[in-house]
PDB file of C-alpha atoms in Angstrom:
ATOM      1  CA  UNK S   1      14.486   8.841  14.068  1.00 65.00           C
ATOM      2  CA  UNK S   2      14.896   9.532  18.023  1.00 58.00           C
ATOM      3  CA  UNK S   3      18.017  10.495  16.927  1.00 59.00           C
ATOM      4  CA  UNK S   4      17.639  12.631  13.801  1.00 68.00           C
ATOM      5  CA  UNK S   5      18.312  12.446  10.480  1.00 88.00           C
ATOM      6  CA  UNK S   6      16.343  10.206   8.148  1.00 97.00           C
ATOM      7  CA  UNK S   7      15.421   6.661   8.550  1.00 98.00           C
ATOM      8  CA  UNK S   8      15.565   4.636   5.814  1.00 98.00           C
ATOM      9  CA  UNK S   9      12.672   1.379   5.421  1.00 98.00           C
ATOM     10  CA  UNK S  10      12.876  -1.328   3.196  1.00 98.00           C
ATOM     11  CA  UNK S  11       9.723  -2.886   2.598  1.00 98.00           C
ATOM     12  CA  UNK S  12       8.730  -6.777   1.954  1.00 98.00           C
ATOM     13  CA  UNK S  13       6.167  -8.007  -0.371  1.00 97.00           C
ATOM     14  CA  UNK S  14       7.803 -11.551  -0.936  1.00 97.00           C
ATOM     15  CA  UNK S  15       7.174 -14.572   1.877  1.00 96.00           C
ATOM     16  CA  UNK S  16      10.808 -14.972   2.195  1.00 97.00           C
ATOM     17  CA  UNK S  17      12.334 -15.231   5.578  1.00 97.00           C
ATOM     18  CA  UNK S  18      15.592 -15.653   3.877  1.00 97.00           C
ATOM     19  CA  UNK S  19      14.938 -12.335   2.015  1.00 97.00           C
ATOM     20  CA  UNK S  20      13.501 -10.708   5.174  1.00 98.00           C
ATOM     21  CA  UNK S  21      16.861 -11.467   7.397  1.00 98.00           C
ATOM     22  CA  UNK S  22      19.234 -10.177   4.275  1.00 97.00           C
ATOM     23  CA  UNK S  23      17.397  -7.095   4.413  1.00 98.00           C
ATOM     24  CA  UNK S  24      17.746  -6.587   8.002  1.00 98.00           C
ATOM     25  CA  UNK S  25      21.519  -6.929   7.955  1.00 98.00           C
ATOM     26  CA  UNK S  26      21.797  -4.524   4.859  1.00 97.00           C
ATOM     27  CA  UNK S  27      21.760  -1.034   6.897  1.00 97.00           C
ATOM     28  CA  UNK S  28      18.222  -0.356   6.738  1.00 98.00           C
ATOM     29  CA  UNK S  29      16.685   1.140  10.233  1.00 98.00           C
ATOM     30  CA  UNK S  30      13.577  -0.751   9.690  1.00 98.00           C
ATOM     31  CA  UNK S  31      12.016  -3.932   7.469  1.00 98.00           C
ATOM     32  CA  UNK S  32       8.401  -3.288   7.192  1.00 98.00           C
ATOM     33  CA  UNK S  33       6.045  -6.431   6.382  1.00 98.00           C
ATOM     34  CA  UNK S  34       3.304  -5.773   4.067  1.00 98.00           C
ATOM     35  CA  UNK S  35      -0.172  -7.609   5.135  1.00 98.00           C
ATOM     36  CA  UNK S  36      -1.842  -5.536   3.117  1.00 98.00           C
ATOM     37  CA  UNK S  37      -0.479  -6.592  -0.962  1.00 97.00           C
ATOM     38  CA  UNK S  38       2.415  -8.867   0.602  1.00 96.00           C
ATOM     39  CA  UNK S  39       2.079 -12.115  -0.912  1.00 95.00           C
ATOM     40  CA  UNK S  40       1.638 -13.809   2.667  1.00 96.00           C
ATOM     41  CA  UNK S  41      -1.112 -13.929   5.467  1.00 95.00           C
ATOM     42  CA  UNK S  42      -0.554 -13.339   9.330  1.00 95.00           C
ATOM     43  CA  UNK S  43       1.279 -16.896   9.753  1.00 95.00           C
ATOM     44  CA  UNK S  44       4.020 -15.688   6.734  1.00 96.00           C
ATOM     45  CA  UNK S  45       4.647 -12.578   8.597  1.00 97.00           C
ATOM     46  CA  UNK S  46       5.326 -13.806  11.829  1.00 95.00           C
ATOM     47  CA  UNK S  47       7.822 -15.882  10.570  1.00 97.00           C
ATOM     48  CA  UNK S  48       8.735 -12.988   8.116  1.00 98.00           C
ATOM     49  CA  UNK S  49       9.386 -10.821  11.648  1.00 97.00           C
ATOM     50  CA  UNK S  50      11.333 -13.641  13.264  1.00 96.00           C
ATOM     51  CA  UNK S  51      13.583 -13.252  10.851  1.00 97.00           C
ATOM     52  CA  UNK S  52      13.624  -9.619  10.819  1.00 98.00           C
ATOM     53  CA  UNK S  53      14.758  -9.582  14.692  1.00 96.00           C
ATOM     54  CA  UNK S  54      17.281 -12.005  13.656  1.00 95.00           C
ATOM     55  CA  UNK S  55      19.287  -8.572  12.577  1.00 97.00           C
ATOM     56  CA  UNK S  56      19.446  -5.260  13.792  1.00 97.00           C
ATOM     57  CA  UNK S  57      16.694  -3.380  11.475  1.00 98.00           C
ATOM     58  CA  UNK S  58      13.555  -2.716  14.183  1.00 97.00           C
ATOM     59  CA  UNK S  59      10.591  -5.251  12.661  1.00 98.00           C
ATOM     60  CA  UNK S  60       7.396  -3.340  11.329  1.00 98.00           C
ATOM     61  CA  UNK S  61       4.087  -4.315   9.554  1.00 98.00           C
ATOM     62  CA  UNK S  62       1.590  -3.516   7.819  1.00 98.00           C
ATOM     63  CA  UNK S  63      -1.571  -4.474   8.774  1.00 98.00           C
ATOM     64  CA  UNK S  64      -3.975  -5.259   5.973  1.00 97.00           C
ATOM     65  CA  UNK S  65      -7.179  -3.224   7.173  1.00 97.00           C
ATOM     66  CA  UNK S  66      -8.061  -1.298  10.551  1.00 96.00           C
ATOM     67  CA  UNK S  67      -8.958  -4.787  12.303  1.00 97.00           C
ATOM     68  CA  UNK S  68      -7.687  -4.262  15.733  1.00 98.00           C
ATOM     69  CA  UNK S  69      -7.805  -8.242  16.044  1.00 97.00           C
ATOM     70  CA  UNK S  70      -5.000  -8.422  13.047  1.00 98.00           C
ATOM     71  CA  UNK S  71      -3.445  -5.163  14.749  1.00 98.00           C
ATOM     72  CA  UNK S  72      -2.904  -6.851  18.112  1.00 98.00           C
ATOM     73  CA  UNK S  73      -1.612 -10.404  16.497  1.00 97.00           C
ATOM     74  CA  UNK S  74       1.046  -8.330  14.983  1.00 98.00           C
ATOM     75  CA  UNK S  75       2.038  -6.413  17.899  1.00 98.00           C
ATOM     76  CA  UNK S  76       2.129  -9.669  20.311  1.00 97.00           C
ATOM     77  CA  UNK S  77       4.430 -11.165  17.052  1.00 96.00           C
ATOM     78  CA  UNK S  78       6.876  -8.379  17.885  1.00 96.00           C
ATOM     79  CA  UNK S  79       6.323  -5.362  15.409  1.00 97.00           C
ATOM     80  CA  UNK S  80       7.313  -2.455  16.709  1.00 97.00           C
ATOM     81  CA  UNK S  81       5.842  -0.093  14.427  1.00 98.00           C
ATOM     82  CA  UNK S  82       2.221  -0.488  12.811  1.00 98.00           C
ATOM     83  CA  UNK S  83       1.602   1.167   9.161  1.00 98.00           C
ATOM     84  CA  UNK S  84      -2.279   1.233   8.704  1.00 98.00           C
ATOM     85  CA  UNK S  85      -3.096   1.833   5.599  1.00 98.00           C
ATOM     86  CA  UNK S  86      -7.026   3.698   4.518  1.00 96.00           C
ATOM     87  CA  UNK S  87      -6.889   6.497   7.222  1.00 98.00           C
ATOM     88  CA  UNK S  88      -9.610   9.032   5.999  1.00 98.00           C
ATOM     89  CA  UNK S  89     -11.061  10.396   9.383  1.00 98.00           C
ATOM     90  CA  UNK S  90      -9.798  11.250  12.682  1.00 98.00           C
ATOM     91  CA  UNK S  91     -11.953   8.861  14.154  1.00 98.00           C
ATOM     92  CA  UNK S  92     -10.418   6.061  12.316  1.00 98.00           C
ATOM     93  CA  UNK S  93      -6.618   7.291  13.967  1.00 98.00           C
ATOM     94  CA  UNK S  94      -8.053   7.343  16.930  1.00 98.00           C
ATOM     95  CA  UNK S  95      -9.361   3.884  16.874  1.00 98.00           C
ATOM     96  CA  UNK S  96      -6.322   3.005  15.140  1.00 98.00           C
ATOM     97  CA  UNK S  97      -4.015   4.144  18.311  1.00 98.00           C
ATOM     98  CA  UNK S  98      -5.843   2.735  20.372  1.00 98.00           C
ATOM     99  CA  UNK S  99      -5.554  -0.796  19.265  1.00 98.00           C
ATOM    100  CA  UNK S 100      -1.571   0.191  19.521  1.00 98.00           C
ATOM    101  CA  UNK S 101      -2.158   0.999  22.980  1.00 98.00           C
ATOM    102  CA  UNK S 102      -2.568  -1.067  26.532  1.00 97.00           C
ATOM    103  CA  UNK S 103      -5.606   0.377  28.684  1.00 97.00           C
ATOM    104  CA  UNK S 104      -6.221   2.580  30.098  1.00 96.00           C
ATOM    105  CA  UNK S 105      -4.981   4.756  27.134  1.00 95.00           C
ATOM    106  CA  UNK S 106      -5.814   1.988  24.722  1.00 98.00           C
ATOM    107  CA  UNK S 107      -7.802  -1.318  24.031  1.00 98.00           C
ATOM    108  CA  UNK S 108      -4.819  -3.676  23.130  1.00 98.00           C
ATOM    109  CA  UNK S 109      -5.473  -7.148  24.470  1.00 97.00           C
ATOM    110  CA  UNK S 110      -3.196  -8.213  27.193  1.00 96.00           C
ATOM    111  CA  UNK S 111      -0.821 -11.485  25.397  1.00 94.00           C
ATOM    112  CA  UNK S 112       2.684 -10.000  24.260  1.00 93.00           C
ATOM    113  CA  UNK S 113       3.557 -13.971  23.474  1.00 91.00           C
ATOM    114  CA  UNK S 114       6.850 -13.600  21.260  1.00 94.00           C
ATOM    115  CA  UNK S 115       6.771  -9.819  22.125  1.00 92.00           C
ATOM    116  CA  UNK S 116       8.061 -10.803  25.234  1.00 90.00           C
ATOM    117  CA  UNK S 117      10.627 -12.598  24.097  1.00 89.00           C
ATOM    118  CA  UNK S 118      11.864 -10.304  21.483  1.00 86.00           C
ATOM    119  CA  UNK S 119      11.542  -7.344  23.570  1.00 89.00           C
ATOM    120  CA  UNK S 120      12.086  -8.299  27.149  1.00 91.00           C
ATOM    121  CA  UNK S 121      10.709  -8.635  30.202  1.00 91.00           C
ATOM    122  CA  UNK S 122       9.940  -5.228  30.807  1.00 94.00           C
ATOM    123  CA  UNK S 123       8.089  -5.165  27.270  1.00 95.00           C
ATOM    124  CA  UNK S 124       4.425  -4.356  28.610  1.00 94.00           C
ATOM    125  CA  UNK S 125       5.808  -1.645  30.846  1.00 95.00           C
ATOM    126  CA  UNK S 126       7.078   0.302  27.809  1.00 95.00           C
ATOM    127  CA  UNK S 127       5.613  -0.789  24.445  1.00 96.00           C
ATOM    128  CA  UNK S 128       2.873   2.235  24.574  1.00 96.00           C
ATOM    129  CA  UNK S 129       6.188   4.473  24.495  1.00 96.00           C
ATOM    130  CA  UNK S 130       8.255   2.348  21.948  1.00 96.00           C
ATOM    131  CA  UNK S 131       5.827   0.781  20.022  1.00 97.00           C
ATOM    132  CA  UNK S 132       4.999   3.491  16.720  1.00 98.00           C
ATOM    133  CA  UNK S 133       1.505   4.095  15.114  1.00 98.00           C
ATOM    134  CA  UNK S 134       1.649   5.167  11.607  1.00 98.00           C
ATOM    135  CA  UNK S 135      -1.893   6.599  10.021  1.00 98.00           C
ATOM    136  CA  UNK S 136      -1.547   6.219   5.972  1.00 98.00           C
ATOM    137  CA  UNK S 137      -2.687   9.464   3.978  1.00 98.00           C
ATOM    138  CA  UNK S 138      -3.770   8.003   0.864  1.00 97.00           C
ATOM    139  CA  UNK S 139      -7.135   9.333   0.205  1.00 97.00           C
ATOM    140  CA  UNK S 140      -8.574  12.705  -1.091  1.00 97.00           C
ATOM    141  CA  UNK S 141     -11.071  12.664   2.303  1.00 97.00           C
ATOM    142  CA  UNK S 142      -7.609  12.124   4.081  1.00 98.00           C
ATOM    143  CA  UNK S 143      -6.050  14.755   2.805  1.00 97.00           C
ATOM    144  CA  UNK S 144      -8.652  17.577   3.660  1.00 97.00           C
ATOM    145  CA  UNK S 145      -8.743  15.930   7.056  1.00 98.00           C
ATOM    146  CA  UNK S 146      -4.639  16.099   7.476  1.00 98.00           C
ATOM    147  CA  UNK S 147      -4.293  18.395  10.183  1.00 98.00           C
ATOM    148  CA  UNK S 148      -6.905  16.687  12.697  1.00 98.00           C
ATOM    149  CA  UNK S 149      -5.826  13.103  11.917  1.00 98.00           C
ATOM    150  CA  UNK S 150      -2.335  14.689  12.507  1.00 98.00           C
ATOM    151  CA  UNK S 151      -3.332  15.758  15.921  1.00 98.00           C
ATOM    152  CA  UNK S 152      -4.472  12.455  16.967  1.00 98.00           C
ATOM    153  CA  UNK S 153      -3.606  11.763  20.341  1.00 98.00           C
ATOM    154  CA  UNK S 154      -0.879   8.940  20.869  1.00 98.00           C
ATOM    155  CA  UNK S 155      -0.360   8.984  16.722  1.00 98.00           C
ATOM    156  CA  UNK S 156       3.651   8.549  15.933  1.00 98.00           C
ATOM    157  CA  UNK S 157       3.373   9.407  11.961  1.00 98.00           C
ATOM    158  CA  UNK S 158       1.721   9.945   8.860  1.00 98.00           C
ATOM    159  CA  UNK S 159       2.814   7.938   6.289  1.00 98.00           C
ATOM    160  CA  UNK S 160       2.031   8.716   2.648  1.00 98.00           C
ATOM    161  CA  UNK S 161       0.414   6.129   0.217  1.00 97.00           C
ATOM    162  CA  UNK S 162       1.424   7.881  -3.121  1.00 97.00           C
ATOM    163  CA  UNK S 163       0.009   5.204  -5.495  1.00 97.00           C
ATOM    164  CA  UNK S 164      -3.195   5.235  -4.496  1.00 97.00           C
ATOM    165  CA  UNK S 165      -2.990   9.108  -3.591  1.00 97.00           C
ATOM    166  CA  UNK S 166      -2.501   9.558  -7.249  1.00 97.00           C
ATOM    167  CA  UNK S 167      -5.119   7.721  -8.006  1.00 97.00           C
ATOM    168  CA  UNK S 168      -7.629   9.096  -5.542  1.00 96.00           C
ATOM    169  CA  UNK S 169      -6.926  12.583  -7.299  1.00 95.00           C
ATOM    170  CA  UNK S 170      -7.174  11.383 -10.654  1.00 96.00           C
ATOM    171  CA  UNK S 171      -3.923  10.992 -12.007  1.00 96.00           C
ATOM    172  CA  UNK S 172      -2.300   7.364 -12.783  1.00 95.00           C
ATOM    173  CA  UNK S 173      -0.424   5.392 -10.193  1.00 95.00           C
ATOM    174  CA  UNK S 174       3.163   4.474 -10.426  1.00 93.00           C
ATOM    175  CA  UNK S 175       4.148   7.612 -12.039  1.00 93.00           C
ATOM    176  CA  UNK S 176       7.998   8.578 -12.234  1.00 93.00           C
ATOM    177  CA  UNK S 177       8.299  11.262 -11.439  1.00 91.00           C
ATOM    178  CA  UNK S 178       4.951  11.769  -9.435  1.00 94.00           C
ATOM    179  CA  UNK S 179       2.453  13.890 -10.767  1.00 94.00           C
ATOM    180  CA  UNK S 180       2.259  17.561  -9.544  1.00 96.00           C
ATOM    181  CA  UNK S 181      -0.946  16.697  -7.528  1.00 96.00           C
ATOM    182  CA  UNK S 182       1.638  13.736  -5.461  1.00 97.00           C
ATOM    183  CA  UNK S 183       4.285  16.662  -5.051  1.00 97.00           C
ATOM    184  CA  UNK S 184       2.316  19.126  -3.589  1.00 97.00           C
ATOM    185  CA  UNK S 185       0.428  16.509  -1.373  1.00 98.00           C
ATOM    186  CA  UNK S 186       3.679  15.581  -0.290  1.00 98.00           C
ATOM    187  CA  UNK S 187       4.437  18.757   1.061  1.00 98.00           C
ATOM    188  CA  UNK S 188       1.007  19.487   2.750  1.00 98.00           C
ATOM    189  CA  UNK S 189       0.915  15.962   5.026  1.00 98.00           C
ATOM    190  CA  UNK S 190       4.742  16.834   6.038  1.00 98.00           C
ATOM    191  CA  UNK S 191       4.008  20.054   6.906  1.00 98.00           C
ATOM    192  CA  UNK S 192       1.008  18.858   8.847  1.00 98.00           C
ATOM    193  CA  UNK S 193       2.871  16.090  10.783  1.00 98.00           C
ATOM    194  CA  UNK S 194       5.429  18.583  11.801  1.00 98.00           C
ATOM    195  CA  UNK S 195       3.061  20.698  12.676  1.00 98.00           C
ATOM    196  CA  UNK S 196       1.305  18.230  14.790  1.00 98.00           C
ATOM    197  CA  UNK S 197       4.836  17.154  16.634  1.00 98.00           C
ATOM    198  CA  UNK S 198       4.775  14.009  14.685  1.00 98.00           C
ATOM    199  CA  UNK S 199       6.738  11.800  12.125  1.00 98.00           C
ATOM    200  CA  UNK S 200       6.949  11.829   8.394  1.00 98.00           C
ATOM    201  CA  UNK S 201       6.719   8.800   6.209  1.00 98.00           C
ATOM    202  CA  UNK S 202       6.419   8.060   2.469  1.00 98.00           C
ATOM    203  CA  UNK S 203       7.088   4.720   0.281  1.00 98.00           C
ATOM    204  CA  UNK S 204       8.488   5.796  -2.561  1.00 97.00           C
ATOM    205  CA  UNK S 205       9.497   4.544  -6.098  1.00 95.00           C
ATOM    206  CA  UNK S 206      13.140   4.600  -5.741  1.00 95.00           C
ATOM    207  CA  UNK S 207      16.229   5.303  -4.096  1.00 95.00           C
ATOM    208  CA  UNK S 208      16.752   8.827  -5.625  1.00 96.00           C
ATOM    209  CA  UNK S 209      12.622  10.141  -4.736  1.00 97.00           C
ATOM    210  CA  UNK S 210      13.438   8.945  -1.470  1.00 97.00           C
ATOM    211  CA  UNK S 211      17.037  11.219  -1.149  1.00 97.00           C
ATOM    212  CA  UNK S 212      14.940  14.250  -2.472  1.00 97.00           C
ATOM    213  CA  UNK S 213      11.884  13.577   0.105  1.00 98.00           C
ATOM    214  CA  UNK S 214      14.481  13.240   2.989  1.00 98.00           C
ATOM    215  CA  UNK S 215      15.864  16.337   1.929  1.00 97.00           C
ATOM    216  CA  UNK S 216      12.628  17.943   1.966  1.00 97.00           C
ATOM    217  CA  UNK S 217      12.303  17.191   5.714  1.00 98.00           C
ATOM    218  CA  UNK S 218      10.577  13.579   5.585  1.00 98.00           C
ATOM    219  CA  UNK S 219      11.529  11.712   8.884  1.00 98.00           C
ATOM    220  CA  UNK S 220      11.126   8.333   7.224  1.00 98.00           C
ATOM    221  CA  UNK S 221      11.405   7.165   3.523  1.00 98.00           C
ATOM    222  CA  UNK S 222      11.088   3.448   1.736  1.00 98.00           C
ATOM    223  CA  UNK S 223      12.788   3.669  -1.613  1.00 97.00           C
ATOM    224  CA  UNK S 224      10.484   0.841  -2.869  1.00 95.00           C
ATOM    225  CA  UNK S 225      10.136  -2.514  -1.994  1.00 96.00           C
ATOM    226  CA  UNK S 226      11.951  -6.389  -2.174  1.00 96.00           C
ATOM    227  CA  UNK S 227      10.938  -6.993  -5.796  1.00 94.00           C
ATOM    228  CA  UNK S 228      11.446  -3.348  -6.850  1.00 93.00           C
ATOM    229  CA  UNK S 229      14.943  -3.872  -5.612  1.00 94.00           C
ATOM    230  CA  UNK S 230      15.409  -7.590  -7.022  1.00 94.00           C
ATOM    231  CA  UNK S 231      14.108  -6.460 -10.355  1.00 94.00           C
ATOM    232  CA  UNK S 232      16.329  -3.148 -10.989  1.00 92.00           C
ATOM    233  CA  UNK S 233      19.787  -4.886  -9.338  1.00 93.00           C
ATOM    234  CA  UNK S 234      18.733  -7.515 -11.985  1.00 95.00           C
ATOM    235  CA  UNK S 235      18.186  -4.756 -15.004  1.00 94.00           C
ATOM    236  CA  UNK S 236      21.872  -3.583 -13.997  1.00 93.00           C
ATOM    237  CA  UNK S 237      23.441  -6.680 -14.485  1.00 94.00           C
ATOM    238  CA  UNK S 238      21.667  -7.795 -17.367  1.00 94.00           C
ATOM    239  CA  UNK S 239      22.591  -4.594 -19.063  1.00 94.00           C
ATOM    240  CA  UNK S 240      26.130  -4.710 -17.893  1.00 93.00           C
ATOM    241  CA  UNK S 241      26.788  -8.030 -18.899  1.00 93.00           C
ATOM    242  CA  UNK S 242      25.157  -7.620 -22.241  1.00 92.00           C
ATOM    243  CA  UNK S 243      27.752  -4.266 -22.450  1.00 90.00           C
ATOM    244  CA  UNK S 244      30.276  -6.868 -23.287  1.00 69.00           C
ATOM    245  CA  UNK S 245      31.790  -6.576 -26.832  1.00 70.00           C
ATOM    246  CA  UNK S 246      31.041 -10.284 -27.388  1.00 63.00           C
ATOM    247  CA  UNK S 247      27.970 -10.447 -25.382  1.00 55.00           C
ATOM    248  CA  UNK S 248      29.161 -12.814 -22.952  1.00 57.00           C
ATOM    249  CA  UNK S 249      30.121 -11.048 -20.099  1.00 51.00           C
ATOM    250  CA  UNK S 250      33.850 -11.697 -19.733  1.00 52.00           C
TER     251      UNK S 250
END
C-alpha cells in the first residue's frame, strides 16, 4: 500500500499451515489469520503465521475480540497487521491502538519472542511504525461514529465487515451483490478513512466485488477467504469435467 495501488489479502479460516504457506507464495500482499471464525485458537495461528513468513505475503491476524492480552500474543507471534473486528466507538480504537503500540504511545507489553526473529533485531525500534492497526466498521453505532473512529490517533485503516454490516442494518448477510444499504456504506467509511489520512479495507465475496471496490478507491480488498476459494476452484472443475460429451472428463 506504501507504494500505491491496491493490495490484495487472502484470508484463512482453515488450520492449515500447508494451506497458509501456498497462499503466501500465490501473489497475495498479505495472508490474514482469522481468530475470530477461523477454525483454530491462538496456538493454530502461530503456527498458521510461521508458515505465512515462510513466503513473501506480510503475516496478519485477526484477533477474536478487543483483548489486548490476545492482541499482544499475536503481535509478539509476528503479525504485522491487526484486524479487530466490533469497533463501535472511538474509545474502543483508541484502546485498540494502543495495545498495537509500545509506551509511551501505547500499552503493548514488552516480549517480541518470535517477532524478533521474524522481524529483526531492530524490531522494537520500529514495529509502532510498521506494525498496522485496522478498526472493523461493522456496526450501525460504527457507522454514525465513522469519522471520529477514523481520526483515531495512531489508527492505520478501517476495514469493512459487510456481513454483519448487512445484518446490523437489516438486510441478510452474504448477499451477491450487496444490498444498497452495503453499497452506500461502502462509500461513506472510504470516504471517511481518506478523509482521516488513513487506509481502506473490505473482505469481500469474490474476486470481481473486490476489482470494483479497488476501483472505487479501496486501499485494501480480500476477495473472500481459503474455503471460498477451495469451494468455487472446485465448482469449476466439477462443471468442466462434467462438460465432457461422455461425462468423463477426457
Amino acid at each position: 500500500m506504501s507504494g500505491g495501488g491496491t493490495a490484495v489479502n487472502a484470508w484463512l479460516s482453515s488450520d492449515s499451515p500447508y494451506i497458509a504457506e501456498a497462499l503466501s507464495h500465490a501473489g497475495f500482499h498479505s495472508v490474514t489469520v482469522d481468530l475470530q471464525h477461523g477454525m483454530f485458537g491462538v496456538d493454530g495461528a502461530i503456527a498458521l503465521l510461521q508458515a505465512i513468513s515462510a513466503g513473501p505475503a506480510e503475516p496478519f491476524a485477526r484477533c477474536p475480540d478487543h483483548d489486548p492480552a490476545v492482541i499482544g500474543k499475536l503481535l509478539d507471534a509476528g503479525a504485522y497487521g491487526i484486524i479487530c473486528p466490533g469497533i463501535d466507538t472511538p474509545a474502543q480504537a483508541e484502546a485498540f491502538v494502543s495495545a498495537c503500540r509500545y509506551p509511551p504511545t501505547g500499552r503493548r507489553s514488552f516480549g517480541p519472542a518470535r517477532a524478533l526473529l521474524y522481524g529483526g533485531p531492530d524490531y522494537t525500534d520500529e514495529a509502532d511504525r510498521t506494525v498496522m492497526a485496522w478498526a472493523m466498521i461493522e456496526s450501525a453505532p460504527a457507522l454514525e461514529a465513522v469519522d471520529a473512529i477514523a481520526a483515531t490517533p495512531g489508527l492505520d485503516g478501517l476495514f469493512v465487515g459487510p456481513n454483519d454490516l448487512a445484518l446490523a442494518l437489516g438486510q441478510r448477510a452474504g448477499q451477491v451483490p450487496p444490498p444498497t444499504e452495503v453499497e452506500q456504506a461502502w462509500v461513506t467509511i472510504l470516504e471517511a478513512a481518506h478523509r482521516a489520512g488513513i487506509y481502506a479495507g473490505t473482505f469481500c465475496a469474490n474476486g470481481e466485488i473486490a476489482a470494483r471496490l479497488a476501483a472505487l478507491g479501496y486501499d485494501f480488498v480480500t476477495p473472500g477467504n481459503d474455503l471460498a476459494l477451495l469451494r468455487a476452484g472446485a465448482r469449476l472443475a466439477l462443471r468442466a469435467a462434467q462438460a465432457a460429451p461422455d461425462g468423463s472428463g477426457y
